Tab-separated table of C-alpha atoms in Angstrom:
chain	number	residue	atom	x	y	z
A	1	MET	CA	-19.031	-39.435	9.542
A	2	SER	CA	-17.807	-42.362	11.649
A	3	SER	CA	-21.287	-42.673	13.250
A	4	THR	CA	-22.537	-44.318	10.044
A	5	ALA	CA	-19.629	-46.761	9.695
A	6	GLY	CA	-20.789	-50.347	9.326
A	7	GLN	CA	-24.381	-49.325	8.604
A	8	VAL	CA	-26.513	-49.273	5.484
A	9	ILE	CA	-27.056	-45.607	4.633
A	10	ARG	CA	-29.630	-43.857	2.475
A	11	CYS	CA	-28.345	-41.389	-0.111
A	12	LYS	CA	-29.671	-39.150	-2.846
A	13	ALA	CA	-28.749	-40.245	-6.377
A	14	ALA	CA	-29.523	-39.175	-9.942
A	15	VAL	CA	-30.629	-42.414	-11.617
A	16	ALA	CA	-30.751	-43.103	-15.343
A	17	TRP	CA	-33.651	-45.502	-15.856
A	18	GLU	CA	-33.608	-45.467	-19.667
A	19	ALA	CA	-31.215	-44.572	-22.457
A	20	GLY	CA	-31.309	-40.879	-23.307
A	21	LYS	CA	-34.023	-40.046	-20.767
A	22	PRO	CA	-33.624	-37.353	-18.071
A	23	LEU	CA	-32.100	-38.588	-14.821
A	24	VAL	CA	-34.476	-38.969	-11.885
A	25	MET	CA	-33.587	-37.977	-8.308
A	26	GLU	CA	-34.041	-41.057	-6.118
A	27	GLU	CA	-33.139	-42.228	-2.634
A	28	VAL	CA	-30.900	-45.308	-2.725
A	29	GLU	CA	-29.406	-47.611	-0.107
A	30	VAL	CA	-25.626	-47.962	0.042
A	31	ALA	CA	-24.179	-50.988	1.821
A	32	PRO	CA	-21.202	-50.756	4.209
A	33	PRO	CA	-17.802	-51.290	2.564
A	34	GLN	CA	-16.760	-54.914	2.283
A	35	LYS	CA	-13.213	-56.300	2.445
A	36	MET	CA	-10.761	-53.977	0.614
A	37	GLU	CA	-13.532	-51.467	-0.160
A	38	VAL	CA	-14.140	-47.880	0.922
A	39	ARG	CA	-17.340	-45.851	1.010
A	40	LEU	CA	-17.094	-42.239	-0.108
A	41	LYS	CA	-19.170	-39.144	0.430
A	42	ILE	CA	-19.067	-37.444	-2.965
A	43	LEU	CA	-18.952	-33.666	-2.655
A	44	PHE	CA	-18.366	-32.621	-6.259
A	45	THR	CA	-18.681	-34.385	-9.583
A	46	SER	CA	-18.016	-33.282	-13.138
A	47	LEU	CA	-19.921	-34.568	-16.126
A	48	CYS	CA	-17.610	-36.435	-18.494
A	49	HIS	CA	-18.462	-37.156	-22.125
A	50	THR	CA	-18.158	-40.857	-21.298
A	51	ASP	CA	-21.195	-40.417	-19.022
A	52	VAL	CA	-23.174	-39.135	-22.001
A	53	TYR	CA	-21.788	-41.951	-24.177
A	54	PHE	CA	-23.107	-44.667	-21.870
A	55	TRP	CA	-26.291	-42.720	-21.046
A	56	GLU	CA	-27.092	-42.723	-24.773
A	57	ALA	CA	-26.403	-46.506	-24.730
A	58	LYS	CA	-23.585	-46.305	-27.263
A	59	GLY	CA	-21.257	-48.211	-24.947
A	60	GLN	CA	-20.280	-51.837	-25.303
A	61	THR	CA	-22.487	-52.962	-22.402
A	62	PRO	CA	-25.593	-50.755	-22.029
A	63	LEU	CA	-27.077	-51.288	-18.592
A	64	PHE	CA	-30.010	-49.638	-16.817
A	65	PRO	CA	-30.875	-48.451	-14.230
A	66	ARG	CA	-27.501	-46.754	-13.838
A	67	ILE	CA	-25.879	-44.108	-11.635
A	68	PHE	CA	-23.182	-42.034	-13.325
A	69	GLY	CA	-20.543	-39.710	-11.892
A	70	HIS	CA	-17.106	-41.337	-12.084
A	71	GLU	CA	-15.240	-38.008	-12.416
A	72	ALA	CA	-15.547	-36.757	-8.868
A	73	GLY	CA	-14.030	-35.627	-5.591
A	74	GLY	CA	-15.081	-36.623	-2.103
A	75	ILE	CA	-14.217	-37.736	1.424
A	76	VAL	CA	-13.735	-41.265	2.773
A	77	GLU	CA	-16.752	-42.005	4.981
A	78	SER	CA	-15.743	-45.489	6.137
A	79	ILE	CA	-13.359	-48.289	5.193
A	80	GLY	CA	-13.636	-52.048	4.948
A	81	GLU	CA	-11.431	-54.800	6.307
A	82	GLY	CA	-7.882	-54.771	4.980
A	83	VAL	CA	-7.812	-51.144	3.820
A	84	THR	CA	-4.608	-49.545	5.108
A	85	ASP	CA	-3.863	-46.713	2.653
A	86	LEU	CA	-6.972	-44.668	3.464
A	87	GLN	CA	-8.718	-43.458	6.587
A	88	PRO	CA	-12.119	-41.828	7.200
A	89	GLY	CA	-11.883	-38.122	6.462
A	90	ASP	CA	-9.273	-38.440	3.692
A	91	HIS	CA	-9.915	-36.324	0.600
A	92	VAL	CA	-9.906	-38.559	-2.468
A	93	LEU	CA	-10.505	-38.685	-6.206
A	94	PRO	CA	-12.284	-41.872	-7.299
A	95	VAL	CA	-10.881	-43.164	-10.593
A	96	PHE	CA	-12.554	-45.508	-13.058
A	97	THR	CA	-9.524	-47.805	-13.202
A	98	GLY	CA	-7.308	-49.156	-10.452
A	99	GLU	CA	-3.783	-50.063	-9.421
A	100	CYS	CA	-3.219	-53.179	-7.303
A	101	LYS	CA	0.595	-52.661	-7.448
A	102	GLU	CA	1.120	-56.423	-7.704
A	103	CYS	CA	0.211	-57.544	-11.242
A	104	ARG	CA	2.535	-57.424	-14.278
A	105	HIS	CA	0.908	-54.242	-15.566
A	106	CYS	CA	1.257	-52.381	-12.270
A	107	LYS	CA	4.906	-53.400	-11.965
A	108	SER	CA	5.591	-52.306	-15.535
A	109	THR	CA	6.790	-48.772	-16.183
A	110	GLU	CA	5.061	-48.881	-19.576
A	111	SER	CA	1.489	-49.800	-18.641
A	112	ASN	CA	-1.348	-48.728	-16.358
A	113	MET	CA	-3.761	-51.528	-17.368
A	114	CYS	CA	-4.108	-53.221	-13.965
A	115	ASP	CA	-5.181	-56.877	-14.318
A	116	LEU	CA	-7.062	-56.960	-11.016
A	117	LEU	CA	-8.782	-53.556	-10.981
A	118	ARG	CA	-9.060	-52.664	-14.655
A	119	ILE	CA	-12.112	-50.444	-15.390
A	120	ASN	CA	-14.083	-50.838	-12.313
A	121	THR	CA	-8.777	-44.696	-5.878
A	122	ASP	CA	-6.447	-41.595	-4.892
A	123	ARG	CA	-5.065	-39.485	-2.224
A	124	GLY	CA	-4.504	-35.748	-1.931
A	125	ASP	CA	-5.699	-32.712	0.004
A	126	ALA	CA	-6.649	-30.018	-2.521
A	127	PRO	CA	-9.800	-28.060	-3.553
A	128	LEU	CA	-12.097	-30.922	-4.584
A	129	GLU	CA	-14.329	-28.581	-6.583
A	130	LYS	CA	-11.366	-28.137	-8.965
A	131	VAL	CA	-9.214	-31.253	-8.824
A	132	CYS	CA	-12.206	-33.585	-9.315
A	133	VAL	CA	-11.723	-33.023	-13.061
A	134	LEU	CA	-8.349	-34.785	-12.788
A	135	SER	CA	-10.007	-38.113	-11.973
A	136	CYS	CA	-10.866	-38.781	-15.621
A	137	GLY	CA	-10.968	-36.520	-18.669
A	138	ILE	CA	-8.324	-33.892	-17.957
A	139	SER	CA	-5.741	-36.440	-16.850
A	140	THR	CA	-6.568	-38.571	-19.878
A	141	GLY	CA	-5.920	-35.753	-22.351
A	142	LEU	CA	-2.934	-34.314	-20.504
A	143	GLY	CA	-1.299	-37.723	-20.119
A	144	ALA	CA	-1.974	-38.666	-23.734
A	145	THR	CA	0.356	-35.845	-24.743
A	146	LEU	CA	2.883	-35.775	-21.905
A	147	ASN	CA	3.203	-39.535	-21.329
A	148	VAL	CA	2.435	-41.095	-24.719
A	149	ALA	CA	2.876	-38.659	-27.615
A	150	ARG	CA	5.793	-36.919	-25.851
A	151	PRO	CA	6.314	-34.018	-28.280
A	152	THR	CA	9.681	-32.337	-28.125
A	153	LYS	CA	10.220	-28.622	-27.777
A	154	GLY	CA	9.541	-26.822	-31.060
A	155	SER	CA	7.493	-29.679	-32.551
A	156	THR	CA	4.157	-29.486	-34.369
A	157	VAL	CA	1.118	-31.142	-32.782
A	158	ALA	CA	-2.405	-31.667	-34.134
A	159	ILE	CA	-5.302	-32.126	-31.699
A	160	PHE	CA	-8.461	-33.727	-33.078
A	161	GLY	CA	-11.493	-32.626	-31.051
A	162	LEU	CA	-11.433	-29.508	-28.883
A	163	GLY	CA	-13.647	-30.578	-26.031
A	164	ALA	CA	-12.255	-30.809	-22.497
A	165	VAL	CA	-10.106	-33.884	-23.205
A	166	GLY	CA	-8.734	-32.404	-26.425
A	167	LEU	CA	-7.924	-29.100	-24.746
A	168	ALA	CA	-6.171	-30.980	-21.951
A	169	ALA	CA	-4.103	-32.653	-24.677
A	170	ALA	CA	-3.391	-29.203	-26.132
A	171	GLU	CA	-2.372	-28.012	-22.670
A	172	GLY	CA	0.098	-30.905	-22.580
A	173	ALA	CA	1.520	-29.829	-25.935
A	174	ARG	CA	1.859	-26.251	-24.671
A	175	ILE	CA	3.631	-27.425	-21.516
A	176	SER	CA	5.960	-29.529	-23.708
A	177	GLY	CA	6.964	-26.449	-25.696
A	178	ALA	CA	5.344	-27.291	-29.040
A	179	SER	CA	5.750	-24.416	-31.505
A	180	ARG	CA	2.556	-25.132	-33.441
A	181	ILE	CA	-0.589	-26.646	-31.969
A	182	ILE	CA	-3.233	-27.177	-34.642
A	183	GLY	CA	-6.789	-27.739	-33.439
A	184	VAL	CA	-9.136	-29.780	-35.640
A	185	ASP	CA	-12.852	-29.529	-34.934
A	186	LEU	CA	-16.168	-29.226	-36.765
A	187	ASN	CA	-17.346	-26.470	-34.406
A	188	PRO	CA	-15.711	-23.112	-35.241
A	189	ASN	CA	-16.992	-21.634	-31.972
A	190	ARG	CA	-14.442	-23.718	-30.082
A	191	PHE	CA	-11.374	-21.992	-31.494
A	192	LYS	CA	-11.719	-18.886	-29.325
A	193	ASP	CA	-11.552	-20.977	-26.139
A	194	ALA	CA	-8.873	-23.225	-27.641
A	195	LYS	CA	-6.465	-20.299	-27.879
A	196	LYS	CA	-6.436	-20.119	-24.075
A	197	PHE	CA	-4.976	-23.628	-24.042
A	198	GLY	CA	-2.165	-22.905	-26.460
A	199	VAL	CA	-3.834	-23.825	-29.757
A	200	THR	CA	-2.215	-21.649	-32.425
A	201	GLU	CA	-4.204	-22.631	-35.517
A	202	PHE	CA	-7.664	-23.993	-36.219
A	203	VAL	CA	-8.780	-26.249	-39.065
A	204	ASN	CA	-12.402	-27.161	-39.770
A	205	PRO	CA	-12.714	-30.219	-42.059
A	206	LYS	CA	-15.977	-28.790	-43.418
A	207	ASP	CA	-14.016	-25.903	-44.947
A	208	HIS	CA	-12.029	-28.196	-47.261
A	209	ASP	CA	-12.842	-30.423	-50.214
A	210	LYS	CA	-10.044	-32.892	-49.492
A	211	PRO	CA	-9.287	-35.221	-46.562
A	212	ILE	CA	-8.142	-33.289	-43.514
A	213	GLN	CA	-4.964	-35.363	-43.300
A	214	GLU	CA	-3.940	-33.991	-46.706
A	215	VAL	CA	-4.684	-30.445	-45.563
A	216	LEU	CA	-2.513	-30.887	-42.477
A	217	ALA	CA	0.304	-32.440	-44.497
A	218	GLU	CA	0.311	-29.412	-46.805
A	219	MET	CA	0.310	-27.033	-43.832
A	220	THR	CA	3.280	-28.733	-42.175
A	221	ASP	CA	5.597	-29.762	-44.991
A	222	GLY	CA	4.684	-33.433	-45.002
A	223	GLY	CA	2.858	-33.955	-41.746
A	224	VAL	CA	2.761	-33.080	-38.057
A	225	ASP	CA	5.244	-34.529	-35.573
A	226	ARG	CA	2.529	-35.687	-33.180
A	227	SER	CA	-1.257	-35.980	-33.251
A	228	VAL	CA	-3.728	-36.736	-30.473
A	229	GLU	CA	-7.259	-37.853	-31.348
A	230	CYS	CA	-9.946	-37.056	-28.740
A	231	THR	CA	-13.267	-37.484	-30.561
A	232	GLY	CA	-14.069	-41.202	-30.652
A	233	ASN	CA	-14.944	-40.836	-34.348
A	234	VAL	CA	-13.185	-43.573	-36.307
A	235	ASN	CA	-12.683	-41.335	-39.346
A	236	ALA	CA	-10.958	-38.767	-37.146
A	237	MET	CA	-8.789	-41.574	-35.789
A	238	ILE	CA	-7.714	-42.534	-39.301
A	239	SER	CA	-7.027	-38.903	-40.180
A	240	ALA	CA	-5.018	-38.407	-36.989
A	241	PHE	CA	-2.786	-41.332	-37.936
A	242	GLU	CA	-2.407	-40.474	-41.595
A	243	CYS	CA	-1.556	-36.820	-40.913
A	244	VAL	CA	1.659	-37.512	-38.991
A	245	HIS	CA	5.010	-37.221	-40.752
A	246	ASP	CA	6.639	-40.359	-42.093
A	247	GLY	CA	9.825	-41.441	-40.404
A	248	TRP	CA	9.047	-40.094	-36.924
A	249	GLY	CA	5.385	-39.133	-36.629
A	250	VAL	CA	3.375	-40.519	-33.702
A	251	ALA	CA	-0.422	-40.591	-33.470
A	252	VAL	CA	-2.195	-41.280	-30.171
A	253	LEU	CA	-5.821	-42.440	-30.011
A	254	VAL	CA	-7.786	-41.362	-26.939
A	255	GLY	CA	-11.480	-41.286	-27.940
A	256	VAL	CA	-13.803	-44.233	-27.360
A	257	PRO	CA	-15.251	-45.491	-30.687
A	258	ASN	CA	-18.616	-47.091	-31.282
A	259	LYS	CA	-18.494	-50.851	-30.835
A	260	ASP	CA	-18.926	-51.659	-34.547
A	261	ASP	CA	-16.311	-49.196	-35.862
A	262	VAL	CA	-13.378	-50.522	-37.877
A	263	PHE	CA	-10.054	-48.703	-38.260
A	264	LYS	CA	-8.766	-48.944	-41.832
A	265	THR	CA	-5.534	-47.582	-43.289
A	266	HIS	CA	-3.078	-48.710	-45.940
A	267	PRO	CA	-0.204	-50.805	-44.531
A	268	VAL	CA	2.310	-48.532	-46.270
A	269	ASN	CA	1.459	-45.854	-43.680
A	270	LEU	CA	3.025	-48.123	-41.073
A	271	LEU	CA	5.869	-49.286	-43.301
A	272	ASN	CA	6.844	-45.641	-43.765
A	273	GLU	CA	7.612	-45.526	-40.029
A	274	ARG	CA	4.573	-43.774	-38.689
A	275	THR	CA	3.668	-44.930	-35.177
A	276	LEU	CA	0.125	-45.522	-33.919
A	277	LYS	CA	-0.522	-45.728	-30.181
A	278	GLY	CA	-3.530	-45.922	-27.922
A	279	THR	CA	-3.845	-44.755	-24.337
A	280	PHE	CA	-5.977	-45.525	-21.326
A	281	PHE	CA	-6.319	-42.741	-18.730
A	282	GLY	CA	-3.309	-41.002	-20.248
A	283	ASN	CA	-1.053	-43.855	-19.064
A	284	TYR	CA	-1.289	-42.531	-15.518
A	285	LYS	CA	-1.279	-45.096	-12.710
A	286	PRO	CA	-4.095	-44.006	-10.363
A	287	ARG	CA	-2.413	-44.507	-6.982
A	288	SER	CA	1.172	-43.810	-7.996
A	289	ASP	CA	0.784	-40.885	-10.382
A	290	ILE	CA	-2.406	-38.889	-9.793
A	291	PRO	CA	-1.511	-37.759	-6.240
A	292	SER	CA	1.752	-36.348	-7.606
A	293	VAL	CA	-0.119	-34.577	-10.416
A	294	VAL	CA	-2.395	-32.963	-7.814
A	295	GLU	CA	0.612	-32.029	-5.666
A	296	LYS	CA	2.449	-30.481	-8.622
A	297	TYR	CA	-0.711	-28.536	-9.501
A	298	MET	CA	-1.015	-27.249	-5.929
A	299	ASN	CA	2.683	-26.294	-5.799
A	300	LYS	CA	2.461	-24.645	-9.228
A	301	GLU	CA	5.203	-26.975	-10.497
A	302	LEU	CA	2.900	-28.054	-13.324
A	303	GLU	CA	1.716	-25.264	-15.590
A	304	LEU	CA	-1.803	-26.687	-15.587
A	305	GLU	CA	-4.620	-24.194	-15.135
A	306	LEU	CA	-7.680	-26.191	-14.070
A	307	ASP	CA	-9.859	-23.084	-13.739
A	308	LYS	CA	-9.881	-22.743	-17.528
A	309	PHE	CA	-11.660	-26.096	-17.869
A	310	ILE	CA	-14.485	-25.278	-15.445
A	311	THR	CA	-17.090	-23.315	-17.387
A	312	HIS	CA	-20.278	-24.089	-15.433
A	313	GLN	CA	-21.212	-24.864	-11.832
A	314	ILE	CA	-24.618	-26.149	-10.778
A	315	GLY	CA	-26.364	-27.889	-7.901
A	316	PHE	CA	-27.092	-31.629	-7.837
A	317	SER	CA	-30.805	-31.043	-8.397
A	318	GLU	CA	-29.957	-29.478	-11.775
A	319	ILE	CA	-27.885	-32.413	-13.034
A	320	ASN	CA	-29.932	-32.821	-16.205
A	321	LYS	CA	-28.847	-29.318	-17.191
A	322	ALA	CA	-25.257	-30.614	-17.265
A	323	PHE	CA	-26.297	-33.264	-19.798
A	324	GLU	CA	-28.035	-30.615	-21.901
A	325	LEU	CA	-24.913	-28.444	-21.919
A	326	MET	CA	-22.768	-31.408	-22.955
A	327	LEU	CA	-25.133	-32.426	-25.754
A	328	ARG	CA	-25.196	-28.861	-27.108
A	329	GLY	CA	-21.417	-28.676	-27.023
A	330	GLU	CA	-21.509	-25.700	-24.658
A	331	GLY	CA	-18.683	-25.276	-22.191
A	332	LEU	CA	-16.007	-27.745	-21.117
A	333	ARG	CA	-16.570	-29.067	-17.618
A	334	CYS	CA	-19.668	-28.537	-15.513
A	335	ILE	CA	-18.994	-28.981	-11.791
A	336	ILE	CA	-21.932	-30.417	-9.855
A	337	ASN	CA	-22.109	-29.600	-6.148
A	338	MET	CA	-23.638	-32.695	-4.551
A	339	GLU	CA	-24.744	-30.824	-1.442
A	340	THR	CA	-26.913	-28.175	-3.138
């Protein structure tokens, strides 16, 4: 790979030219890495629901043409001036956020919202076709439970949305020793798969004539101990907050809402000592934390079974099929092999 260092290279890319339209295979030019940059050869990528969100132009800043694929695994092809932590040939997981290690957020033990590299990379040596899913959605859901909600052993946890992120949150609740994990979803077909991730009960809001937060409160003698919302639907966010028990309940918001959504709840829900939190990438710091998550997965120290999340595998030329599967709600993570 070093033979291309310092040169402009031509690569194959799936380009979104318009909102909601099939991606088109194009040849693009990629410039050499500049100061403090690296250039990666992506080997595997996994379609994340955030890709679909911005492809449909529901994001805050719709922009086309656009190349998606932030949840991925690859190899460092070349490095720019000043890069000391990585070398060509290193196996890496690109992450959508960063960690400069110098700003107030990076030095804080309570935040991963880097001032310098916020929303816009990671070391390990593991099977990239599996661990690529840790570079976004799975880590987000897992961390939302383990790092933010922090359920205690024997507690009751509600998970809103049983897609890949929600099931990763459920996996976190299972690892934490929760006694009841209640899955909330409008799609009853998801419950069968959810059981594999520790979900013990399933509630479909369409089956009830009252708000789902009231249903959950009745099921759990006043409310769940923890809830994690993974849908991006503002009504689900409100329900996730209002379903936690007063006095000690904690609700964590993970999903990305539409830009015009407004969260409304009565102030008494806060006065009664319910806690509402949000999370960004599961509060994991990309450079400090994700390599250790990968290492714990490889050493079987973390009871995380990534194989359960990977339901489809396709070649790069079939990338539009991955979007179709996501839109139909079929499967969890579709791994895209960039070399086939």
